[in-house]
Coordinates of C-alpha atoms in Angstrom, one line a residue:
Chain A
M1 CA -33.1 0.2 -4.5
T2 CA -31.1 3.3 -5.2
A3 CA -30.8 6.0 -2.7
T4 CA -32.2 9.4 -3.7
A5 CA -31.4 12.9 -2.6
Q6 CA -34.2 12.9 0.0
D7 CA -32.7 9.7 1.6
L8 CA -29.5 11.3 2.4
V9 CA -28.5 12.3 5.8
R10 CA -28.5 16.1 6.4
L11 CA -26.7 18.5 8.6
D12 CA -29.6 18.6 11.1
D13 CA -29.5 14.9 11.4
I14 CA -25.8 15.1 12.5
R15 CA -26.4 17.9 14.8
D16 CA -29.2 16.0 16.5
A17 CA -26.7 13.0 16.7
A18 CA -24.1 15.3 18.3
A19 CA -26.7 16.3 21.0
R20 CA -27.6 12.6 21.7
I21 CA -24.2 11.2 22.0
S22 CA -22.7 14.0 24.0
G23 CA -21.2 12.7 27.3
L24 CA -21.3 9.1 26.0
V25 CA -18.5 9.4 23.5
V26 CA -15.1 11.3 23.9
R27 CA -15.0 14.8 22.6
T28 CA -11.7 14.2 20.9
P29 CA -9.4 17.3 20.4
L30 CA -7.6 18.3 17.2
L31 CA -3.8 17.7 17.7
P32 CA -1.4 20.1 15.9
C33 CA 1.7 18.3 14.5
P34 CA 4.9 20.2 14.7
W35 CA 6.5 17.4 12.6
A36 CA 4.3 18.1 9.5
D37 CA 3.3 21.3 7.8
E38 CA -0.2 22.5 8.6
L39 CA -1.4 19.2 9.7
W40 CA -3.8 18.4 12.6
L41 CA -4.8 14.8 13.8
K42 CA -8.5 14.0 14.9
P43 CA -7.7 10.9 17.3
E44 CA -10.7 8.7 17.2
S45 CA -8.4 6.0 18.4
L46 CA -9.0 7.6 21.9
Q47 CA -12.7 6.5 22.0
P48 CA -13.1 4.0 24.9
I49 CA -13.4 1.1 22.3
G50 CA -10.6 2.5 20.3
A51 CA -12.5 3.7 17.1
F52 CA -15.1 6.1 15.9
K53 CA -17.6 3.5 15.6
L54 CA -18.9 4.4 19.0
R55 CA -20.5 7.5 17.6
G56 CA -22.7 5.8 15.1
A57 CA -23.6 2.9 17.4
T58 CA -24.5 5.3 20.2
N59 CA -26.7 7.3 18.0
A60 CA -28.5 4.2 16.6
L61 CA -29.3 2.9 20.0
H62 CA -30.6 6.4 21.1
R63 CA -33.0 6.4 18.1
L64 CA -34.7 3.2 19.2
D65 CA -38.1 3.4 21.0
L66 CA -38.6 1.8 24.4
D67 CA -39.9 -1.5 23.1
Q68 CA -37.0 -1.8 20.8
R69 CA -34.6 -1.0 23.5
R70 CA -36.1 -3.7 25.6
A71 CA -35.9 -6.4 22.9
G72 CA -32.3 -5.4 22.2
V73 CA -30.1 -5.2 19.0
V74 CA -27.9 -7.6 17.0
T75 CA -25.1 -7.2 14.6
H76 CA -23.0 -9.6 12.5
S77 CA -20.0 -7.2 12.4
S78 CA -17.3 -8.8 14.6
G79 CA -14.8 -5.8 14.5
N80 CA -15.0 -2.3 16.0
H81 CA -18.6 -1.9 15.3
G82 CA -19.5 -5.0 17.4
Q83 CA -17.5 -3.7 20.3
A84 CA -18.9 -0.2 19.8
L85 CA -22.5 -1.6 20.0
A86 CA -21.7 -3.6 23.0
Y87 CA -20.2 -0.6 24.9
A88 CA -23.1 1.7 23.9
G89 CA -25.6 -1.0 24.8
R90 CA -24.2 -1.3 28.4
A91 CA -24.2 2.4 28.7
L92 CA -27.8 2.7 27.6
G93 CA -29.2 -0.6 29.1
V94 CA -29.9 -2.1 25.8
P95 CA -29.2 -5.9 25.5
V96 CA -26.6 -6.5 22.5
A97 CA -25.9 -9.8 20.6
V98 CA -22.9 -9.9 18.4
V99 CA -22.9 -12.9 15.9
M100 CA -19.2 -13.6 15.2
P101 CA -17.5 -16.2 13.0
D102 CA -16.3 -19.3 15.1
V103 CA -12.8 -18.6 13.7
S104 CA -12.6 -15.3 15.6
T105 CA -9.6 -14.7 17.8
P106 CA -10.1 -15.3 21.4
L107 CA -8.8 -11.6 21.9
K108 CA -11.7 -10.2 19.9
I109 CA -14.3 -12.5 21.5
E110 CA -13.2 -11.6 25.0
A111 CA -13.1 -7.9 24.2
T112 CA -16.8 -8.0 22.8
R113 CA -17.9 -10.1 25.8
G114 CA -16.0 -7.7 28.2
Y115 CA -18.2 -4.9 27.1
G116 CA -21.2 -7.0 28.2
A117 CA -22.5 -8.3 24.8
E118 CA -23.7 -11.8 24.3
V119 CA -21.4 -13.3 21.6
I120 CA -22.8 -16.0 19.4
L121 CA -20.2 -18.1 17.5
V122 CA -21.3 -19.6 14.1
P123 CA -19.6 -20.8 10.9
Q124 CA -18.6 -17.8 8.9
A125 CA -21.2 -18.4 6.1
E126 CA -24.1 -18.5 8.6
R127 CA -23.6 -15.1 10.3
E128 CA -26.3 -13.1 8.4
T129 CA -28.8 -16.0 8.8
V130 CA -28.4 -16.2 12.4
A131 CA -28.5 -12.5 12.9
K132 CA -31.8 -12.5 11.0
Q133 CA -33.1 -15.4 13.2
L134 CA -32.5 -13.3 16.3
V135 CA -34.5 -10.5 14.7
A136 CA -37.4 -12.9 13.9
E137 CA -37.2 -14.9 17.2
R138 CA -36.3 -12.2 19.9
G139 CA -37.7 -9.2 18.1
M140 CA -34.1 -7.7 18.1
T141 CA -33.2 -4.8 15.8
L142 CA -30.4 -5.3 13.3
I143 CA -27.8 -2.4 13.5
P144 CA -25.6 -2.7 10.5
P145 CA -22.1 -1.2 10.7
Y146 CA -22.5 1.5 8.1
D147 CA -25.5 1.0 5.7
H148 CA -27.9 3.0 7.9
P149 CA -28.7 6.7 8.2
D150 CA -28.4 6.9 12.0
I151 CA -24.9 5.3 11.8
I152 CA -23.8 7.8 9.2
A153 CA -25.3 10.7 11.2
G154 CA -23.5 9.5 14.3
Q155 CA -20.1 9.2 12.4
G156 CA -20.7 12.7 10.9
T157 CA -20.3 14.3 14.4
V158 CA -16.4 13.9 13.7
G159 CA -16.9 16.5 11.0
L160 CA -18.9 18.9 13.1
E161 CA -16.1 18.8 15.8
I162 CA -13.4 19.3 13.3
F163 CA -15.1 22.5 12.2
E164 CA -15.7 23.7 15.7
D165 CA -12.1 23.5 16.5
L166 CA -10.5 24.7 13.3
S167 CA -13.2 26.8 11.5
N168 CA -10.5 27.9 8.9
V169 CA -9.7 24.3 7.8
D170 CA -9.0 23.8 4.1
V171 CA -8.8 20.0 3.7
V172 CA -10.2 17.1 5.6
V173 CA -8.8 13.7 4.8
V174 CA -10.8 10.5 5.9
P175 CA -10.4 6.8 5.4
V176 CA -13.1 4.9 3.3
G177 CA -14.1 1.5 4.2
G178 CA -17.9 0.8 4.1
G179 CA -18.2 4.6 3.8
G180 CA -20.1 5.4 7.1
L181 CA -17.5 7.7 8.4
S182 CA -16.5 9.4 5.1
S183 CA -20.3 9.9 4.3
G184 CA -21.0 11.5 7.6
V185 CA -18.0 13.7 7.7
A186 CA -18.3 14.8 4.1
T187 CA -22.1 15.7 4.7
A188 CA -21.2 17.7 7.8
V189 CA -18.2 19.5 6.3
K190 CA -19.7 20.4 3.0
A191 CA -22.9 21.6 4.6
L192 CA -20.9 23.9 6.9
A193 CA -18.2 25.1 4.4
P194 CA -18.7 24.0 0.8
H195 CA -15.2 25.3 -0.1
V196 CA -13.5 22.9 2.3
A197 CA -12.1 19.8 0.4
V198 CA -13.1 16.3 1.8
I199 CA -10.7 13.6 0.3
G200 CA -11.3 9.9 1.0
V201 CA -8.3 7.5 1.3
E202 CA -8.2 3.8 0.4
P203 CA -5.5 1.2 0.0
A204 CA -4.4 0.9 -3.5
V205 CA -4.8 -2.7 -3.3
A206 CA -8.4 -2.4 -2.1
A207 CA -9.6 0.6 -4.1
D208 CA -13.1 -0.7 -4.6
A209 CA -14.7 2.7 -3.5
A210 CA -12.8 4.8 -6.0
E211 CA -14.0 2.3 -8.7
S212 CA -17.5 2.4 -7.5
L213 CA -17.5 6.2 -7.5
A214 CA -16.1 6.3 -11.0
A215 CA -18.7 3.7 -12.1
G216 CA -21.6 5.2 -10.3
V217 CA -22.6 1.8 -9.0
V218 CA -21.3 -0.3 -6.0
R219 CA -18.5 -2.5 -7.2
I220 CA -17.7 -5.4 -5.0
W221 CA -14.2 -6.8 -5.2
P222 CA -13.6 -10.5 -4.4
E223 CA -12.9 -11.1 -0.6
Q224 CA -9.7 -12.7 -1.3
R225 CA -8.3 -9.7 -3.3
M226 CA -9.5 -7.3 -0.4
L227 CA -7.4 -9.5 2.1
S228 CA -4.2 -8.2 0.4
T229 CA -4.4 -4.9 2.5
V230 CA -3.1 -4.8 6.0
A231 CA -5.8 -2.2 6.7
D232 CA -8.5 -4.7 7.7
G233 CA -11.1 -1.9 8.4
L234 CA -11.0 -0.8 4.8
R235 CA -11.8 -4.3 3.3
T236 CA -15.6 -3.7 3.1
P237 CA -17.6 -2.5 0.1
L238 CA -19.7 0.7 -0.1
S239 CA -23.5 0.3 0.1
E240 CA -25.9 2.0 -2.2
L241 CA -26.5 4.5 0.7
T242 CA -22.9 5.4 1.3
L243 CA -22.2 5.5 -2.4
A244 CA -25.0 8.1 -2.8
H245 CA -23.4 10.2 0.0
L246 CA -20.0 10.0 -1.4
S247 CA -21.2 10.8 -4.8
A248 CA -22.9 13.9 -3.6
H249 CA -20.2 15.2 -1.2
L250 CA -16.7 13.7 -1.6
D251 CA -14.1 15.7 -3.7
A252 CA -11.8 12.8 -4.5
I253 CA -10.2 9.5 -3.4
V254 CA -6.5 9.1 -2.9
T255 CA -4.9 5.7 -2.8
V256 CA -2.1 4.8 -0.6
A257 CA 0.4 1.9 -0.7
E258 CA 0.8 -0.8 2.0
D259 CA 4.2 0.4 3.0
E260 CA 2.9 4.0 3.3
I261 CA 0.1 2.8 5.6
L262 CA 2.7 1.1 7.9
D263 CA 5.0 4.0 7.8
A264 CA 2.2 6.3 8.9
V265 CA 1.4 3.9 11.8
K266 CA 5.1 4.2 12.9
V267 CA 5.1 8.1 12.6
L268 CA 1.9 8.4 14.5
A269 CA 3.4 6.4 17.3
R270 CA 6.9 8.0 17.4
R271 CA 5.9 11.6 16.6
G272 CA 2.3 11.8 17.4
R273 CA 2.3 9.6 20.5
L274 CA -0.8 7.7 19.3
I275 CA -1.3 4.0 18.8
A276 CA -3.2 3.7 15.5
E277 CA -4.3 0.6 13.5
P278 CA -3.4 0.5 9.8
S279 CA -6.9 1.6 8.7
G280 CA -6.6 4.4 11.3
A281 CA -3.4 5.5 9.7
A282 CA -4.4 5.5 6.1
A283 CA -5.5 9.3 6.1
T284 CA -2.2 10.2 7.7
A285 CA -0.4 8.2 5.1
A286 CA -2.1 10.1 2.3
V287 CA -0.8 13.4 3.9
L288 CA 2.7 12.1 4.5
H289 CA 3.2 10.4 1.1
H290 CA 0.7 12.0 -1.3
R291 CA 0.5 15.7 -0.3
D292 CA 0.9 16.7 -4.0
E293 CA -2.4 15.0 -4.7
L294 CA -4.2 17.0 -2.0
P295 CA -5.4 20.6 -2.1
A296 CA -3.1 22.9 -0.3
G297 CA -3.7 24.4 3.2
R298 CA -4.7 23.5 6.8
T299 CA -5.3 19.8 6.7
V300 CA -7.0 17.5 9.3
A301 CA -6.4 13.7 9.0
V302 CA -8.9 11.5 10.9
V303 CA -7.1 8.7 12.9
S304 CA -10.1 6.5 12.9
G305 CA -9.0 3.8 15.1
G306 CA -6.3 2.3 17.3
N307 CA -7.1 -1.5 17.6
I308 CA -3.8 -2.8 16.2
D309 CA -2.6 -6.4 16.4
P310 CA -0.1 -6.6 19.1
R311 CA 2.4 -8.6 16.9
L312 CA 2.2 -5.7 14.2
A313 CA 2.6 -3.1 17.0
A314 CA 5.7 -4.7 18.3
T315 CA 7.5 -3.7 15.0
L316 CA 6.7 0.0 15.4
F317 CA 9.8 0.9 17.4
T318 CA 12.1 -1.9 16.2
T319 CA 12.5 -1.3 12.6
Chain B
M1 CA 13.5 32.5 51.9
T2 CA 10.3 30.4 52.8
A3 CA 7.3 30.9 50.8
T4 CA 4.4 32.2 52.9
A5 CA 0.5 31.8 52.3
Q6 CA 0.3 35.1 50.4
D7 CA 3.0 33.9 47.9
L8 CA 1.0 30.9 46.9
V9 CA -0.8 30.7 43.5
R10 CA -4.5 31.0 43.8
L11 CA -7.5 29.8 41.8
D12 CA -7.9 33.2 40.0
D13 CA -4.2 32.9 38.9
I14 CA -5.0 29.6 37.4
R15 CA -8.2 30.9 35.7
D16 CA -6.3 33.7 34.2
A17 CA -3.6 31.4 32.9
A18 CA -6.4 29.2 31.3
A19 CA -7.7 32.2 29.5
R20 CA -4.1 33.2 28.3
I21 CA -3.1 29.8 27.0
S22 CA -6.4 28.8 25.4
G23 CA -5.9 28.0 21.7
L24 CA -2.2 27.7 22.1
V25 CA -2.2 24.5 24.0
V26 CA -4.4 21.4 23.4
R27 CA -7.6 21.1 25.5
T28 CA -7.0 17.5 26.2
P29 CA -10.1 15.4 27.0
L30 CA -10.7 13.0 29.8
L31 CA -10.5 9.4 28.6
P32 CA -12.7 6.7 30.3
C33 CA -11.0 3.3 30.6
P34 CA -13.2 0.2 30.2
W35 CA -10.2 -1.8 31.4
A36 CA -10.0 -0.3 34.9
D37 CA -12.7 0.5 37.3
E38 CA -13.8 4.1 37.6
L39 CA -10.6 5.3 35.9
W40 CA -10.2 8.3 33.5
L41 CA -6.9 9.6 31.9
K42 CA -5.8 13.1 31.3
P43 CA -3.4 12.6 28.4
E44 CA -1.0 15.6 28.4
S45 CA 1.2 13.4 26.2
L46 CA -0.9 14.7 23.4
Q47 CA 0.3 18.3 23.8
P48 CA 2.4 19.2 20.5
I49 CA 5.6 18.9 22.4
G50 CA 4.5 15.7 24.2
A51 CA 4.1 17.1 27.8
F52 CA 2.1 19.3 30.1
K53 CA 5.1 21.6 30.3
L54 CA 3.6 23.7 27.4
R55 CA 0.9 25.1 29.6
G56 CA 3.3 26.7 32.2
A57 CA 5.8 27.9 29.5
T58 CA 3.1 29.5 27.5
N59 CA 1.6 31.2 30.5
A60 CA 5.0 32.5 31.7
L61 CA 5.8 34.0 28.2
H62 CA 2.4 35.7 28.1
R63 CA 3.1 37.4 31.5
L64 CA 6.2 39.2 30.1
D65 CA 6.0 42.9 29.1
L66 CA 6.9 44.0 25.6
D67 CA 10.6 44.9 26.5
Q68 CA 11.1 41.4 28.1
R69 CA 9.5 39.7 25.1
R70 CA 11.8 41.5 22.7
A71 CA 14.9 40.5 24.8
G72 CA 13.8 36.9 25.0
V73 CA 14.0 34.2 27.6
V74 CA 16.5 31.6 28.7
T75 CA 16.4 28.3 30.5
H76 CA 18.9 25.6 31.5
S77 CA 16.3 22.8 31.6
S78 CA 17.2 20.6 28.7
G79 CA 14.1 18.3 28.9
N80 CA 10.4 18.9 28.1
H81 CA 10.6 22.3 29.6
G82 CA 13.1 23.5 27.1
Q83 CA 11.2 22.1 24.3
A84 CA 7.9 23.7 25.7
L85 CA 9.6 27.1 26.0
A86 CA 11.0 26.8 22.4
Y87 CA 7.5 26.0 21.1
A88 CA 5.8 28.7 22.9
G89 CA 8.4 31.2 22.0
R90 CA 7.9 30.6 18.4
A91 CA 4.2 30.8 18.6
L92 CA 4.3 34.1 20.5
G93 CA 7.4 35.6 18.7
V94 CA 9.7 35.5 21.7
P95 CA 13.4 34.5 21.2
V96 CA 14.4 31.5 23.3
A97 CA 17.8 30.2 24.3
V98 CA 18.2 26.8 25.8
V99 CA 21.4 26.1 27.7
M100 CA 22.1 22.3 27.4
P101 CA 24.8 20.0 28.7
D102 CA 27.2 19.2 25.8
V103 CA 26.5 15.5 26.7
S104 CA 22.9 15.8 25.5
T105 CA 21.6 13.3 22.9
P106 CA 21.5 14.6 19.3
L107 CA 17.8 13.7 19.3
K108 CA 17.1 16.1 22.2
I109 CA 19.2 19.0 20.7
E110 CA 17.7 18.6 17.3
A111 CA 14.0 18.6 18.8
T112 CA 14.8 21.8 20.7
R113 CA 16.4 23.5 17.6
G114 CA 13.5 22.2 15.6
Y115 CA 11.1 24.3 17.5
G116 CA 13.2 27.3 16.7
A117 CA 15.2 27.7 19.9
E118 CA 18.9 28.8 20.1
V119 CA 20.7 25.9 21.7
I120 CA 23.9 26.6 23.7
L121 CA 26.0 23.5 24.5
V122 CA 28.1 23.8 27.7
P123 CA 29.7 21.4 30.1
Q124 CA 27.1 20.1 32.5
A125 CA 28.5 22.1 35.5
E126 CA 28.4 25.5 33.7
R127 CA 24.7 25.5 32.8
E128 CA 23.5 27.8 35.4
T129 CA 26.4 30.2 35.1
V130 CA 25.9 30.5 31.3
A131 CA 22.1 31.1 31.7
K132 CA 22.9 33.8 34.2
Q133 CA 25.4 35.3 31.8
L134 CA 22.7 35.5 29.1
V135 CA 20.4 37.2 31.5
A136 CA 23.1 39.8 32.4
E137 CA 24.5 40.3 28.9
R138 CA 21.3 40.0 26.7
G139 CA 18.8 41.2 29.2
M140 CA 17.0 37.9 28.9
T141 CA 14.4 36.6 31.4
L142 CA 15.2 33.2 33.1
I143 CA 12.2 30.9 33.0
P144 CA 12.8 28.0 35.4
P145 CA 10.9 24.7 34.8
Y146 CA 8.9 24.7 38.0
D147 CA 10.1 27.2 40.6
H148 CA 7.9 30.1 39.5
P149 CA 4.3 31.2 40.2
D150 CA 3.5 31.6 36.5
I151 CA 4.6 28.1 35.8
I152 CA 2.6 26.6 38.6
A153 CA -0.5 28.6 37.5
G154 CA -0.1 27.3 34.0
Q155 CA 0.2 23.6 35.0
G156 CA -2.7 24.1 37.2
T157 CA -5.1 24.5 34.2
V158 CA -4.8 20.8 34.0
G159 CA -6.8 20.7 37.3
L160 CA -9.4 23.1 36.0
E161 CA -10.1 21.1 33.0
I162 CA -10.3 17.7 35.0
F163 CA -13.1 19.4 37.0
E164 CA -14.8 20.9 34.0
D165 CA -15.1 17.5 32.3
L166 CA -15.8 15.3 35.5
S167 CA -17.4 17.6 38.2
N168 CA -18.1 14.6 40.4
V169 CA -14.5 13.3 40.5
D170 CA -13.4 11.9 43.8
V171 CA -9.6 11.5 43.4
V172 CA -6.9 13.1 41.2
V173 CA -3.6 11.3 40.9
V174 CA -0.6 13.2 39.6
P175 CA 3.2 12.6 39.4
V176 CA 5.5 14.7 41.5
G177 CA 8.9 15.7 40.1
G178 CA 9.8 19.4 40.8
G179 CA 6.3 19.8 41.9
G180 CA 5.1 22.5 39.3
L181 CA 2.3 20.3 38.0
S182 CA 1.3 18.8 41.3
S183 CA 1.3 22.2 42.9
G184 CA -1.0 23.7 40.3
V185 CA -3.3 20.7 40.0
A186 CA -3.6 20.5 43.8
T187 CA -4.3 24.2 44.1
A188 CA -7.1 24.2 41.4
V189 CA -8.8 21.1 42.5
K190 CA -8.8 21.9 46.4
A191 CA -10.1 25.4 45.6
L192 CA -12.9 24.1 43.4
A193 CA -13.8 21.1 45.6
P194 CA -12.0 20.7 49.0
H195 CA -13.4 17.2 49.4
V196 CA -11.6 15.7 46.3
A197 CA -8.3 13.9 47.2
V198 CA -5.3 15.0 45.4
I199 CA -2.6 12.3 45.6
G200 CA 0.9 12.8 44.4
V201 CA 3.1 9.9 42.9
E202 CA 6.8 9.4 43.1
P203 CA 9.2 6.5 42.2
A204 CA 10.1 4.6 45.5
V205 CA 13.7 5.0 44.6
A206 CA 13.3 8.7 44.2
A207 CA 11.0 9.7 47.0
D208 CA 12.6 12.9 47.9
A209 CA 9.2 14.8 47.8
A210 CA 7.5 12.5 50.2
E211 CA 10.6 12.9 52.6
S212 CA 10.5 16.7 52.1
L213 CA 6.8 16.9 52.9
A214 CA 7.3 14.8 56.0
A215 CA 10.2 16.9 57.1
G216 CA 8.6 20.3 56.2
V217 CA 11.8 21.2 54.3
V218 CA 13.3 20.6 50.9
R219 CA 15.4 17.4 51.0
I220 CA 17.6 17.0 48.1
W221 CA 18.7 13.5 47.3
P222 CA 22.2 12.9 45.7
E223 CA 21.9 13.0 41.8
Q224 CA 23.4 9.5 41.6
R225 CA 20.6 8.0 43.8
M226 CA 17.9 9.8 41.7
L227 CA 19.4 8.2 38.5
S228 CA 18.1 4.9 39.8
T229 CA 14.6 5.6 38.6
V230 CA 13.6 5.2 34.9
A231 CA 11.2 8.1 35.3
D232 CA 13.7 10.8 34.4
G233 CA 11.1 13.5 34.8
L234 CA 10.8 12.7 38.4
R235 CA 14.4 13.0 39.5
T236 CA 14.3 16.7 40.2
P237 CA 13.9 18.0 43.8
L238 CA 11.1 20.3 45.1
S239 CA 11.7 24.1 45.5
E240 CA 10.6 26.1 48.6
L241 CA 7.7 27.4 46.5
T242 CA 6.4 23.9 45.3
L243 CA 6.9 22.4 48.8
A244 CA 4.8 25.3 50.2
H245 CA 1.9 24.5 47.7
L246 CA 2.1 20.7 48.2
S247 CA 2.1 21.2 52.1
A248 CA -1.0 23.3 51.9
H249 CA -2.9 21.3 49.3
L250 CA -1.7 17.7 48.7
D251 CA -3.4 14.9 50.6
A252 CA -0.7 12.3 50.4
I253 CA 2.1 10.8 48.3
V254 CA 2.1 7.2 47.1
T255 CA 5.3 5.7 45.8
V256 CA 5.5 3.2 43.0
A257 CA 8.2 0.5 42.1
E258 CA 10.2 0.7 38.8
D259 CA 8.6 -2.4 37.4
E260 CA 5.1 -1.0 38.2
I261 CA 6.0 2.1 36.2
L262 CA 7.1 0.2 33.2
D263 CA 4.0 -2.1 33.5
A264 CA 1.8 1.1 33.3
V265 CA 3.7 2.2 30.2
K266 CA 2.8 -0.9 28.6
V267 CA -0.9 -0.9 29.7
L268 CA -1.3 2.6 28.5
A269 CA -0.1 1.6 25.0
R270 CA -1.9 -1.7 24.7
R271 CA -5.1 -0.8 26.4
G272 CA -5.2 3.1 26.4
R273 CA -3.7 3.5 23.0
L274 CA -1.3 6.2 24.3
I275 CA 2.4 6.4 24.1
A276 CA 3.6 7.6 27.5
E277 CA 7.0 8.1 29.0
P278 CA 7.8 6.5 32.4
S279 CA 7.2 9.8 34.3
G280 CA 4.0 10.2 32.4
A281 CA 2.9 6.6 33.4
A282 CA 3.6 7.0 37.2
A283 CA 0.1 8.1 38.2
T284 CA -1.5 5.3 36.2
A285 CA 1.0 2.9 38.0
A286 CA -0.3 4.0 41.3
V287 CA -4.0 3.3 40.2
L288 CA -3.1 -0.1 38.7
H289 CA -0.8 -1.4 41.5
H290 CA -1.7 0.7 44.7
R291 CA -5.4 1.2 44.5
D292 CA -5.8 0.1 48.1
E293 CA -3.7 3.1 49.2
L294 CA -5.8 5.6 47.2
P295 CA -9.4 6.9 48.3
A296 CA -12.2 5.1 46.7
G297 CA -14.3 6.5 43.7
R298 CA -14.0 8.3 40.3
T299 CA -10.3 8.6 39.8
V300 CA -8.4 10.7 37.2
A301 CA -4.7 9.8 36.5
V302 CA -2.7 12.5 34.8
V303 CA -0.5 11.1 31.9
S304 CA 1.9 13.9 32.1
G305 CA 4.1 13.2 29.0
G306 CA 4.9 10.9 26.1
N307 CA 8.6 11.6 25.2
I308 CA 9.8 8.0 25.7
D309 CA 13.2 6.7 24.6
P310 CA 12.5 4.8 21.4
R311 CA 14.8 1.9 22.6
L312 CA 12.5 1.6 25.7
A313 CA 9.4 1.9 23.6
A314 CA 10.5 -1.0 21.4
T315 CA 10.0 -3.3 24.4
L316 CA 6.4 -2.2 24.9
F317 CA 4.9 -4.8 22.7
T318 CA 7.5 -7.4 22.6
T319 CA 7.6 -8.6 26.3

């Protein structure tokens, strides 16, 4: 099924999401950067779970009716989305089950459990099946990490806030993984100010979204190939729904090299005083290393998350 | 000269300061901490110069008349206050001279120059004399780092914002160096809600403010003794003016050990995704290690700054 124009999330959906999630997510500021020309950061790494994902998860849970809330929700995303759903579920009194591969690190399992979710460990290949079983057996609602209008609308609140704080912004730079954040932000920004450029950023070694946009269909790269980027949050393919949003609203995609991503993680720590994960630093990497490919003017880079591997973080200040 | 009640900064002064500095300083959020019970952080480390000092400096420059603005300002504080004044001066078109000891690190000199200030290097002992010469010869206005009502009122805007974001706060914990931040925050919070506890934090090895408060007069510890704390921003003595504010409004001072401060720097990086300097982590250290000495309830710790020595920062993730 291909998404059509009437299926796309609209500005009003994002405004409604903003009203719903207010008080449950952090209203992050825009941070001016004296160390880069006309650059502001939107530090979503400061959300309590360390990533923008809390916005979409909170909006999606709010949209459930009372019976659905009672039965609870399930996801088979074991990263930031799983933790976001766990955190939002606890805040709203909705049971949350996260189906995780049994090879997950103890750190990730503990973090998800720590937010109050039920963690179900299964072999990697059985994740989707087990999630569907929980839907059938317990009447739970499946909340996907990005392929859902309520998720996209929630992430789009990042775009609303950018515009509230810097109404004369010229360029918004946002990382593209599954496309939930970029779809929402592009939708909000283009509806508010069509002349503002919205630029997506992908690792060059995982540029499936750029290829999908050029082809007009979702292109899925082999999992093994996607593993070659350090930006683990940007290894996921687009969905039909996010591709439709990006086709309608995104101006371009810029790709960044792996060493540029790691450099941006360092600069964000040393100059921006922010701990960012590689996926979270990708937009900043594009500004630092590919400014010539971006439109000129007042630029906002979204720092989408800060859940960095401690072993990688240890190298931030030592090299 | 002892400060009397009518000399003290009042809530209206702080509200006026908030209106003046709006748009020139970052409106920092309160960050809830899932990793600690009932704790929120106020991350002033995210100000563009990396510390709350920008608030007081911006307010002080705004209060100058046109002739004073043209002649410019001078300070002999070479740390965060000097950089704050340089940054605010550039934003407001006011020339800034910073008199620094000739033993200052190149990093600090370059940062201050980078914000557009004139840096004047002199032997450590001549700093005050040279600053006074600039006042006499160039008609510059001396802007001290904390011993001034406009500075205290500017720093007090931190307290206003805490209350705006968490109106049912029970405890505010704030580091005490020269006392500008703690005086302003205590003044604001106590005027808005007298039942909220405002607790100061000092390194145990540099507890001159606690001693001064107990004695009712400013006690100045030998410089050599103050050097024993890693929290370099908390080595300065109170002034008559800040002692008067703290005597009137502060509930208590809690002291923290050096290893507790360094532990808090680590926790803020690993769990809070914030780069804090030791002085900036002192309030968090009190919450993490001395909660039994604090009143119970919803607690805000001010993370006052993030300008950490890169060599120290390198140890954050490796030990």
